[in-house]
Coordinates of C-alpha atoms in Angstrom, one line a residue:
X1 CA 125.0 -133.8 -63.3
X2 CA 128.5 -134.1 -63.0
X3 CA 130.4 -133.9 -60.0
X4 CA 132.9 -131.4 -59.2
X5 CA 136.1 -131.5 -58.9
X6 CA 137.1 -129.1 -56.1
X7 CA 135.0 -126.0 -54.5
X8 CA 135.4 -122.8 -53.4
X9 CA 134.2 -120.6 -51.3
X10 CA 134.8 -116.6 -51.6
X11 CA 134.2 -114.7 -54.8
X12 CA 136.1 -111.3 -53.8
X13 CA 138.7 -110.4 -56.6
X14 CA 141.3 -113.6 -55.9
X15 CA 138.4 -115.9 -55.5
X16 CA 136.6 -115.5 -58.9
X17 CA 140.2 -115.2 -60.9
X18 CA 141.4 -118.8 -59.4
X19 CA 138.0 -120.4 -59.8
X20 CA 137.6 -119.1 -63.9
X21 CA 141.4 -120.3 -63.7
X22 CA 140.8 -123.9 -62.5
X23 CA 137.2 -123.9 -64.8
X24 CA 139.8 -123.0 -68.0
X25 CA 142.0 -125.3 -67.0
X26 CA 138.9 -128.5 -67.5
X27 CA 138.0 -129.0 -64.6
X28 CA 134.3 -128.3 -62.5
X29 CA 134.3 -126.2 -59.8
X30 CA 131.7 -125.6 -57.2
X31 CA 130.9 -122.2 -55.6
X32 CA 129.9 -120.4 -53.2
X33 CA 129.9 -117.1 -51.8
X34 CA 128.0 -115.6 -48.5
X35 CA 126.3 -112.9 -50.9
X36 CA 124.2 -114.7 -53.0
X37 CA 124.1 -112.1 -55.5
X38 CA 128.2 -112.0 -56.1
X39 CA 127.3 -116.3 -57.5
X40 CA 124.8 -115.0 -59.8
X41 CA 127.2 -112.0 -61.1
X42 CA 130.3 -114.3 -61.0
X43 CA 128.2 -117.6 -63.3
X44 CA 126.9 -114.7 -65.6
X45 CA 130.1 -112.8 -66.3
X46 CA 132.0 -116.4 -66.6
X47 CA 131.0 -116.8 -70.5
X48 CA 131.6 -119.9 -72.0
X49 CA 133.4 -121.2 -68.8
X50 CA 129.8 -121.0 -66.6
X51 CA 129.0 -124.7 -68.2
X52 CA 132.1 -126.2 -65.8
X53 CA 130.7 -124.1 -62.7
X54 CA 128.3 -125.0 -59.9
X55 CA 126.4 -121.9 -58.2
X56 CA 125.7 -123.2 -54.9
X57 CA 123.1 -120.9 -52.9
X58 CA 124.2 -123.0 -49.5
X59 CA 127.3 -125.2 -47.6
X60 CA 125.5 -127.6 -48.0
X61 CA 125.2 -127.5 -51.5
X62 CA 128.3 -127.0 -52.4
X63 CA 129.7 -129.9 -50.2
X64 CA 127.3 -132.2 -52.1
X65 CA 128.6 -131.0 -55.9
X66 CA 131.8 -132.2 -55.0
X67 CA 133.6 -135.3 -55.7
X68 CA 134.5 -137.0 -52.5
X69 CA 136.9 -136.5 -50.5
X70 CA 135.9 -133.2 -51.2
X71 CA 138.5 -130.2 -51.2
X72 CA 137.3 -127.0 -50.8
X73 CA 139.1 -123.6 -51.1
X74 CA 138.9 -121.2 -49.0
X75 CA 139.5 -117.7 -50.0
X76 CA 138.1 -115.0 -47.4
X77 CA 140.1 -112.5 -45.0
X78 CA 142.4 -113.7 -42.9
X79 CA 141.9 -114.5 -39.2
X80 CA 138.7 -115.4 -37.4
X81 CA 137.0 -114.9 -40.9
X82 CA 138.8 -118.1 -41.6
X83 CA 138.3 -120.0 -38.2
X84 CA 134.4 -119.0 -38.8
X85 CA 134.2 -120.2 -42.2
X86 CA 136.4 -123.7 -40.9
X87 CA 133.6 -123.8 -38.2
X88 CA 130.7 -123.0 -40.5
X89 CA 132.0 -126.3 -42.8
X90 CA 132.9 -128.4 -40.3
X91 CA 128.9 -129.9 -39.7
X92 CA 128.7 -130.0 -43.7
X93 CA 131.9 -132.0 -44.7
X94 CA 132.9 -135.9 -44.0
X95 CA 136.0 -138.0 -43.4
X96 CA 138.9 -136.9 -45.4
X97 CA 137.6 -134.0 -47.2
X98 CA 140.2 -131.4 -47.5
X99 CA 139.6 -127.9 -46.2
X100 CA 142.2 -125.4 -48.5
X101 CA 142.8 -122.1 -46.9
X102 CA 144.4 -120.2 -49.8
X103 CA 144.7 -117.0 -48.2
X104 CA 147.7 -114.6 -46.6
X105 CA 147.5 -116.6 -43.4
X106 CA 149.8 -116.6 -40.5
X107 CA 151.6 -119.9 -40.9
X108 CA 151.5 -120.4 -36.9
X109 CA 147.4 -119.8 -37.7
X110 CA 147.4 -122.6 -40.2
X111 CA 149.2 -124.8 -37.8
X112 CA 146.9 -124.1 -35.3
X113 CA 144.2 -125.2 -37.5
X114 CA 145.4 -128.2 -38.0
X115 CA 146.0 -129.1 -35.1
X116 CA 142.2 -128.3 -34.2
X117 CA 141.2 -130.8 -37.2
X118 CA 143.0 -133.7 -36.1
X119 CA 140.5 -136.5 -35.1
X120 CA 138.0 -135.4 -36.5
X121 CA 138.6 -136.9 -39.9
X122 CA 138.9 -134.1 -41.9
X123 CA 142.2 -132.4 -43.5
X124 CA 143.5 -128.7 -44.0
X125 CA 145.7 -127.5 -46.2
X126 CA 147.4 -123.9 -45.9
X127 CA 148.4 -123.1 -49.4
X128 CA 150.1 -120.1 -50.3
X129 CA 149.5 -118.4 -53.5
X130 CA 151.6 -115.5 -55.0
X131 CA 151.1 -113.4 -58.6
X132 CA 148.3 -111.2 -57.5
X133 CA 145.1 -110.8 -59.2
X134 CA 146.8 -111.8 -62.6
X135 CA 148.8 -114.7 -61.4
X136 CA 145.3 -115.9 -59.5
X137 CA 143.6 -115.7 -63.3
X138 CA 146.2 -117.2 -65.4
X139 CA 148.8 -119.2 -63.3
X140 CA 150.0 -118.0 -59.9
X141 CA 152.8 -120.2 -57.9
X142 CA 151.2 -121.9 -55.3
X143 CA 153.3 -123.3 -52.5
X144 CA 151.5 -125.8 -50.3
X145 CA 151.6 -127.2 -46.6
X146 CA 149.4 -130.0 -45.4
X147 CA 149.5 -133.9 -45.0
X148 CA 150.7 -135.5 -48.5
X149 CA 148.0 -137.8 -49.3
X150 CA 145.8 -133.8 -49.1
X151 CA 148.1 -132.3 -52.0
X152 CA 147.9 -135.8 -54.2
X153 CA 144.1 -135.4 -54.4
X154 CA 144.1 -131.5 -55.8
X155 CA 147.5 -132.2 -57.5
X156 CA 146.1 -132.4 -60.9
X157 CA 143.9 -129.3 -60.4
X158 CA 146.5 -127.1 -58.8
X159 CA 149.2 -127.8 -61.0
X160 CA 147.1 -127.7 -63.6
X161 CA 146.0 -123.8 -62.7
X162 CA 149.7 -122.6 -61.7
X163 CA 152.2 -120.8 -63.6
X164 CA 154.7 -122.5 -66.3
X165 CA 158.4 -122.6 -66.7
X166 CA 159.2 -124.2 -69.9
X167 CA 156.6 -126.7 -69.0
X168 CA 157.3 -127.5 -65.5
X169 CA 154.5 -126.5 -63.1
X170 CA 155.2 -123.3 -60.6
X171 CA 153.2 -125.4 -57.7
X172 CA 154.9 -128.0 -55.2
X173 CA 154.2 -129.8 -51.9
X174 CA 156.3 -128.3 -49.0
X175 CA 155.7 -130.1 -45.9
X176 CA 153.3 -130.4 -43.3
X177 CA 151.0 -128.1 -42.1
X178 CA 152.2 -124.6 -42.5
X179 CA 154.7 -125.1 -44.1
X180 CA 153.7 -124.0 -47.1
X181 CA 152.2 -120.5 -45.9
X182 CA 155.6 -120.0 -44.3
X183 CA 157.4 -119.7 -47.5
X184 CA 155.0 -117.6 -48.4
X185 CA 155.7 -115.8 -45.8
X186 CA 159.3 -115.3 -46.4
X187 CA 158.4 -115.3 -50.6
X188 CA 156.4 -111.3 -49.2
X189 CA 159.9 -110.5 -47.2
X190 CA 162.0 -110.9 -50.0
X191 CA 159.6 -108.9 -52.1
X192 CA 159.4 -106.4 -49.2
X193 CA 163.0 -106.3 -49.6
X194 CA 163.1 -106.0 -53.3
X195 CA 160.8 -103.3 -53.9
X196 CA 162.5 -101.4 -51.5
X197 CA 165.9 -101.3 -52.7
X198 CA 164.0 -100.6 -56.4
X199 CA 162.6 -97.5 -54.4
X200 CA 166.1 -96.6 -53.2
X201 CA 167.9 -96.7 -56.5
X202 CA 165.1 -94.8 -58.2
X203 CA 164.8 -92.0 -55.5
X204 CA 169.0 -91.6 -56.5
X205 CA 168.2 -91.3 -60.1
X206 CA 165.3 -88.4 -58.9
X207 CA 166.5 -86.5 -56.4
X208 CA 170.4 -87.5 -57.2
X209 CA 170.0 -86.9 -60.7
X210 CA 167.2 -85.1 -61.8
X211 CA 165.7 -87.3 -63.7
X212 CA 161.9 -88.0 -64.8
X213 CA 159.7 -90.5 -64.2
X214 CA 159.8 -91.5 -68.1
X215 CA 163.7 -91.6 -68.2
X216 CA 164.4 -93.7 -65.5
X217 CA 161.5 -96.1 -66.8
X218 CA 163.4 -96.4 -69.8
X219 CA 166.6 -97.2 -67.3
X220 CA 164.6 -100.0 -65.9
X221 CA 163.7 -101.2 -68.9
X222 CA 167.0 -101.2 -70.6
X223 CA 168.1 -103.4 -66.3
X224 CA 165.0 -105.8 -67.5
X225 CA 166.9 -107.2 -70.7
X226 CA 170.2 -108.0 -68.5
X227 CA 171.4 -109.4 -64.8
X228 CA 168.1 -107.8 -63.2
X229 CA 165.5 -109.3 -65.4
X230 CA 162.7 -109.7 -62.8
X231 CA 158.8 -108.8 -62.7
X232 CA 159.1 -106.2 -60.1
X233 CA 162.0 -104.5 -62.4
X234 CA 159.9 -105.0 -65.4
X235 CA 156.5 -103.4 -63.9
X236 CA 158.6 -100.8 -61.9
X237 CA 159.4 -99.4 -66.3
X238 CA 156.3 -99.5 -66.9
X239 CA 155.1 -98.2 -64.1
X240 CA 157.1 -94.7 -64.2
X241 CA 156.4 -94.8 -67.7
X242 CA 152.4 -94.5 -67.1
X243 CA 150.9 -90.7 -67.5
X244 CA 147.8 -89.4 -65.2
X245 CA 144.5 -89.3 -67.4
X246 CA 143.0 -87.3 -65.3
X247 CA 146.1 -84.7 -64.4
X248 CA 148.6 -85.8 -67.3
X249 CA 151.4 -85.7 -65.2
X250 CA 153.3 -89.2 -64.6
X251 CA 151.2 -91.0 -61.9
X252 CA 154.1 -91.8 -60.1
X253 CA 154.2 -88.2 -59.1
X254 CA 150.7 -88.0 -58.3
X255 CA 150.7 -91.0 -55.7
X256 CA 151.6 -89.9 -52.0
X257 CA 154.6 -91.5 -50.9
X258 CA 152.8 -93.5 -48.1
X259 CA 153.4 -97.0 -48.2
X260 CA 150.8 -100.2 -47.3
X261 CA 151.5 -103.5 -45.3
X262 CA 149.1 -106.0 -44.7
X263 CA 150.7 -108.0 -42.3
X264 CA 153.1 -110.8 -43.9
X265 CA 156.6 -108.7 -44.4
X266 CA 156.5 -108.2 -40.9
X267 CA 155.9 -112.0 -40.3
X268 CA 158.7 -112.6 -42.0
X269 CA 160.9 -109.9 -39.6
X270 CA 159.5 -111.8 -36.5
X271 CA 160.1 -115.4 -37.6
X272 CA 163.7 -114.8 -38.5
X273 CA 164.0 -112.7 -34.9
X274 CA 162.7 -115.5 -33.4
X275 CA 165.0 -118.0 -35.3
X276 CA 167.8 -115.9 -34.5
X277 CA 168.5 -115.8 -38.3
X278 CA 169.7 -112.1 -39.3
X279 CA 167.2 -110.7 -42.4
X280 CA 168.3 -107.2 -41.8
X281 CA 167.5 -106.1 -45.7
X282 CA 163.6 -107.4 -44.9
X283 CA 163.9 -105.5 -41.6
X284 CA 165.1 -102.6 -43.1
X285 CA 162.3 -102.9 -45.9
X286 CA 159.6 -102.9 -43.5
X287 CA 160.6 -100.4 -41.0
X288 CA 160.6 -98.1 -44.3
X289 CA 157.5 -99.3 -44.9
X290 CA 156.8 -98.0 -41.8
X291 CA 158.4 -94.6 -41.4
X292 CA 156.8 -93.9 -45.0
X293 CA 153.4 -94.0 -42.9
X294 CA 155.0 -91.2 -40.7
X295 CA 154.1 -88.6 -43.7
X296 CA 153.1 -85.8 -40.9
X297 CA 156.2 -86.2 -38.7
X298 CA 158.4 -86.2 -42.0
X299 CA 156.9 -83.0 -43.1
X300 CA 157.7 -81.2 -39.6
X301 CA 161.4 -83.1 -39.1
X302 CA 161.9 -81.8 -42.6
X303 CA 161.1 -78.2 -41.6
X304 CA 163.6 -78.4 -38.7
X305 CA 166.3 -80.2 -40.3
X306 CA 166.3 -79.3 -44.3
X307 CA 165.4 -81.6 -46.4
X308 CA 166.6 -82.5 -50.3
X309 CA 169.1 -84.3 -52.0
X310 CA 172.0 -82.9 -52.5
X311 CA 173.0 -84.1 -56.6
X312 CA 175.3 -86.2 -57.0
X313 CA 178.1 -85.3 -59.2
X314 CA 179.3 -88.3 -61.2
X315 CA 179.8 -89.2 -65.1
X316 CA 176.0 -90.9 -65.6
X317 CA 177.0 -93.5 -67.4
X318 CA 179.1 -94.7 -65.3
X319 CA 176.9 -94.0 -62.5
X320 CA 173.9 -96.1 -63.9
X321 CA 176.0 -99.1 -64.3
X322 CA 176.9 -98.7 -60.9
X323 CA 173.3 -98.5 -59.7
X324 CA 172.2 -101.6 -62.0
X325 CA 175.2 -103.8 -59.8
X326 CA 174.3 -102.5 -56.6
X327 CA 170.6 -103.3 -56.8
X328 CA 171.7 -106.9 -58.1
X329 CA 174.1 -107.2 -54.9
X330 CA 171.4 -105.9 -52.7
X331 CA 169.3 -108.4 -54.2
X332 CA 171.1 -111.3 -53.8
X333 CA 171.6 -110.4 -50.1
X334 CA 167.7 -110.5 -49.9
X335 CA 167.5 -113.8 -51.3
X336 CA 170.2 -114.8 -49.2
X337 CA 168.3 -113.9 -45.8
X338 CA 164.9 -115.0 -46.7
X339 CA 166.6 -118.8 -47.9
X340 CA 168.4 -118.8 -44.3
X341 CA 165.4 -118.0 -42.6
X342 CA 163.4 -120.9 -44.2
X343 CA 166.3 -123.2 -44.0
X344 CA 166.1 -122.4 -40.1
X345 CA 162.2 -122.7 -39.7
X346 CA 162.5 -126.0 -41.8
X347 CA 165.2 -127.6 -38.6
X348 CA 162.7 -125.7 -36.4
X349 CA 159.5 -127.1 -37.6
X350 CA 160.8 -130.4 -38.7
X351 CA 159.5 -129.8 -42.0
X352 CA 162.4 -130.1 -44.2
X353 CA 161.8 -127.6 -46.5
X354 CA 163.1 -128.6 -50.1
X355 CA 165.2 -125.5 -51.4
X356 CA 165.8 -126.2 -55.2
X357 CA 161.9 -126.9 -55.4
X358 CA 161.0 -124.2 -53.6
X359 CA 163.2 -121.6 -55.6
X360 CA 161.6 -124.1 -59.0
X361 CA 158.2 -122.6 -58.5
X362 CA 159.4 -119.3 -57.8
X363 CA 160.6 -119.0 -61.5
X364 CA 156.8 -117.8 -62.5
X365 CA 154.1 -116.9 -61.7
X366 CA 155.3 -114.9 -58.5
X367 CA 155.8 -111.5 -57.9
X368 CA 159.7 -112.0 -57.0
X369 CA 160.1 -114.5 -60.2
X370 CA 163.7 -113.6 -61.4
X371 CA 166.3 -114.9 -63.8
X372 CA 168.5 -115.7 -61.1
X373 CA 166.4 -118.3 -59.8
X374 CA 167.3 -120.4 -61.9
X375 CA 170.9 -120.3 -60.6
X376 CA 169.4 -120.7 -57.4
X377 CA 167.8 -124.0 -58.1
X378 CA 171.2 -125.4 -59.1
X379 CA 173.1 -124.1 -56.4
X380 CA 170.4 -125.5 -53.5
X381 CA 170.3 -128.6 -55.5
X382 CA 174.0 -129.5 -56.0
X383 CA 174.6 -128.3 -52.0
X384 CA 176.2 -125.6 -52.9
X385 CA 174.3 -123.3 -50.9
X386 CA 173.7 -125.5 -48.1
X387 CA 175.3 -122.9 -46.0
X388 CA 174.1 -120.0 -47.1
X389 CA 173.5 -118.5 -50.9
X390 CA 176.7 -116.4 -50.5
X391 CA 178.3 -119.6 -50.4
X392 CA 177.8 -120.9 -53.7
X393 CA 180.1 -120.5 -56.4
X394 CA 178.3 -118.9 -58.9
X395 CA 176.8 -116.5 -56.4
X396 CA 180.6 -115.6 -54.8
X397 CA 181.2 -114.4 -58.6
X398 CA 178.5 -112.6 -58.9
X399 CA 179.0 -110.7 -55.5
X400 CA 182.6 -110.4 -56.2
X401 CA 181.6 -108.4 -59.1
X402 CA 178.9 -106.3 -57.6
X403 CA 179.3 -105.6 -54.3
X404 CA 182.2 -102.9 -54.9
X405 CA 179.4 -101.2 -57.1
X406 CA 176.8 -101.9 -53.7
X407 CA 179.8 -99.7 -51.5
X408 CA 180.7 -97.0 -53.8
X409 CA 176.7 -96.4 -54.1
X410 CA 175.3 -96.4 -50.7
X411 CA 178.3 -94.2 -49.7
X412 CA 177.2 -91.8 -52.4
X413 CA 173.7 -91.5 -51.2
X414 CA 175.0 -91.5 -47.6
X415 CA 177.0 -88.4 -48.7
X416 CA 173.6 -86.9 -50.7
X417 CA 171.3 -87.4 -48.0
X418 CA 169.3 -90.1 -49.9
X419 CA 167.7 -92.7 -47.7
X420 CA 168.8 -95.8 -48.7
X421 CA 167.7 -98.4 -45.7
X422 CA 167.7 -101.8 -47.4
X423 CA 170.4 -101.5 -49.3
X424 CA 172.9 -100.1 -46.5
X425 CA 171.6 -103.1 -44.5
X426 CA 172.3 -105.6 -47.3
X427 CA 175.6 -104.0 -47.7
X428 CA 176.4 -104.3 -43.8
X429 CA 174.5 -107.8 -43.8
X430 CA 177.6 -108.9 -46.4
X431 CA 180.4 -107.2 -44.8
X432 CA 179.6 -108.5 -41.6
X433 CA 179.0 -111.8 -43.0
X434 CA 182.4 -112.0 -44.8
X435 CA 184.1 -110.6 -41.4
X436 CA 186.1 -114.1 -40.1
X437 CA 187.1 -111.8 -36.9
X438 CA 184.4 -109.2 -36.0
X439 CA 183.9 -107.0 -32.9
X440 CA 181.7 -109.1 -30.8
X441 CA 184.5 -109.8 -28.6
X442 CA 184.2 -106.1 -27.3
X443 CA 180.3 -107.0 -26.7
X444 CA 181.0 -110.2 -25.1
X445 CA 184.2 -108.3 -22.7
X446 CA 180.8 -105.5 -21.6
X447 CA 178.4 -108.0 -21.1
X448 CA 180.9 -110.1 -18.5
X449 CA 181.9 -106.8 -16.7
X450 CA 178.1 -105.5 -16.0
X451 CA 176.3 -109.3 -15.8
X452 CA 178.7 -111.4 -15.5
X453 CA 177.7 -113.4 -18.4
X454 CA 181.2 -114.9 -18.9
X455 CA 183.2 -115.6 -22.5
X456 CA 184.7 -118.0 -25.1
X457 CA 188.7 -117.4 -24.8
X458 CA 190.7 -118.4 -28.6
X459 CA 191.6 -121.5 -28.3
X460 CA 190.0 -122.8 -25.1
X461 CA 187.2 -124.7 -24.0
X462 CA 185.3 -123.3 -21.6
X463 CA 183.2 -119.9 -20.1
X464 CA 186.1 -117.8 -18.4
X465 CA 185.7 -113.9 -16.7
X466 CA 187.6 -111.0 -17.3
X467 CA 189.9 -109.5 -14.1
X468 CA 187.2 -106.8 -14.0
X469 CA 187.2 -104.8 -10.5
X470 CA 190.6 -106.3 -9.7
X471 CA 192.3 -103.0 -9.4

């Protein structure tokens, strides 16, 4: 029999959908999963794709249906789940074979883990993987960290497996070790980010203006065809356009407004604190994220204080265009952050980070693929963002158009009583950014009178003291 060409071990959800994806795309893959009975159920429901898989009932099976050096993908929980199944493989595997963990792992983890392997011949490989279930069936974007020589032996099978754009393969070697979970890392803030300010804008058009679930999925829709064409806008129509079979009522109105995190938005918020690299529309997103788990406090703060939106009183019309440019300012301030976060981790880390290749395989297959990407790959690849994104030409146009529209909005809700935390923070993210002479001065004049930390004076060279105490 054959050999494999790569392995996998973990048939949960992700697990099966990338291992029918990489048998679809020609090539043999070896399983494995710690329940012997999800191997059988996964071969029999596999169809015609069951004659390119290898059920394996051990480790040590599956290492030996594998074509040295043998990669093998990991895909269980993160954590010690992980470290355990690294641990477990270790007395199976030989020199060079390539241990893949594919999961939502902590970057610092997966360079950890690397560290661990060194000298003992084998290699690991922390690969991020965005697109969800679907993406993981039919072509997610895959963003990979590891030793080179690791990515060039499953580079046929991965880019094989990943998404498209016109042709070109949504799947790309970052740099060394965790690299490549650290963007996807920051890839979940931005999202984080972005489905929060698509929260904001539709909890205006409810609360602010009355309208249903269907309607504003048809005002999402009609966003999709122009400047915000983007998966989360997309599924966010069709999402408030979906009834309730069981109630018939929308479902978005049967879902309790109580938010989920599983770990990675706020990695994102404590890499770029740690950086020192403001992401204050990520930071807003996941302490929303946050206070949305609060639902018993809420209910009492709202007995105490009064709660609703107060409507909002404008022509709608012109109000919706408004909305539709002050999500894509908010937007762009998101992408903004989460770019000058990597570009600070890539200095930090040493890992060189490419930017245009990184925003490249962000075009599909992930679940922040946008048509403004593609603007993005220009503008990192010509330099002109090598500052930051609100640098670059095109994206000063497009901000000099929107942001007004950003203002006039979050003052409105402000004025309504509608929360609007990420986009208020992308808002003040821009102003301050665009402030040449801001009010740290003030901060810098407190912190010499009470510590005497000392200051910068315009002009001079130097740390100098204020005549504090002097009379």
């Amino acid at each position: 029999m054959d050999k494999a060409e790569i392995g996998l071990i973990g048939l949960g959800t992700m697990g099966s959908n990338l291992a029918l994806n990489i048998a679809e795309k020609g090539h043999r893959i070896a399983v494995y999963n710690r329940t012997p009975s999800r191997t059988d159920d996964f071969v029999a429901k596999a169809g015609a794709l069951a004659s390119r898989v290898v059920p394996c009932e051990s480790l040590a099976d599956l290492a030996a249906a594998i074509r040295p050096p043998r990669p093998i993908i990991i895909m269980v929980l993160a954590g010690t789940p992980v470290d355990e199944q690294i641990a477990a493989l270790r007395g199976e595997l030989a020199a060079n074979d390539i241990i893949i963990d594919a999961g939502n792992a902590n970057f610092r983890d997966t360079m950890r883990r690397f560290k661990e392997l060194e000298g003992s011949g084998l290699t690991f490989i922390g690969m991020g993987v965005s697109g969800g279930e679907e993406g993981a069936r039919h072509g997610p974007s895959i963003m990979v960290g590891g030793k080179e020589e690791s990515w060039r032996r499953v580079e046929s099978v991965l880019t094989a497996i990943s998404a498209k754009f016109k042709g070109e393969p949504c799947a790309a070697w970052l740099g060394t070790d965790g690299a490549g979970h650290f963007v996807k890392t920051i890839h979940n803030g931005i999202e984080y980010a972005d489905m929060q300010m698509i929260a904001e804008i539709y909890g205006i058009l409810r609360d602010g203006l009355g309208m249903a679930p269907k309607e504003i999925g048809s005002v999402f829709a009609d966003w999709n065809k122009g400047r915000l064409n983007s998966y989360l806008i997309e599924i966010t129509a069709e999402v408030l356009k979906a009834d309730d079979p069981q109630t018939g009522k929308p479902v978005v109105d049967i879902i309790l407004d109580r938010a989920g995190q599983k770990g990675t938005g706020k990695w994102s918020v404590i890499e770029a604190q740690q950086l020192g690299i403001p992401a204050t529309a990520i930071e807003a997103a996941v302490a929303a994220r946050v206070l949305s788990s609060l639902k018993d406090e809420r209910l009492a703060a709202e007995r105490v204080y009064g709660g609703g939106v107060v409507p909002i009183k404008a022509p709608r019309e012109t109000l919706l265009k408004q909305l539709e440019l002050a999500l894509f300012a908010g937007k762009i301030a998101a992408y903004a952050q989460g770019f000058a976060v990597m570009a600070g981790a890539s200095k930090e880390f040493n890992w060189n980070l490419p930017m245009p290749t990184i925003a490249k395989i962000w075009r599909a297959g992930c679940i922040i693929r946008s048509q403004m990407l593609d603007t993005m790959v220009e503008a990192f690849g010509t330099g002109a963002a090598s500052t930051n994104l609100l640098m670059a030409p095109d994206f000063v146009k497009m901000m000099q158009e929107a942001h007004p529209a950003l203002r006039h909005v979050v003052a409105l809700a402000m004025e309504a009583g509608s929360p609007v935390p990420a986009l208020s923070s992308a808002l003040a993210y821009f102003d301050s950014y665009r402030q040449g002479r801001g009010t740290s001065n003030l901060i810098q004049a407190q912190r010499d009178f009470f510590g005497a930390h000392g200051f910068e004076r315009i002009g001079e060279t130097g740390a100098f003291h204020g005549p504090w105490g002097q009379g």
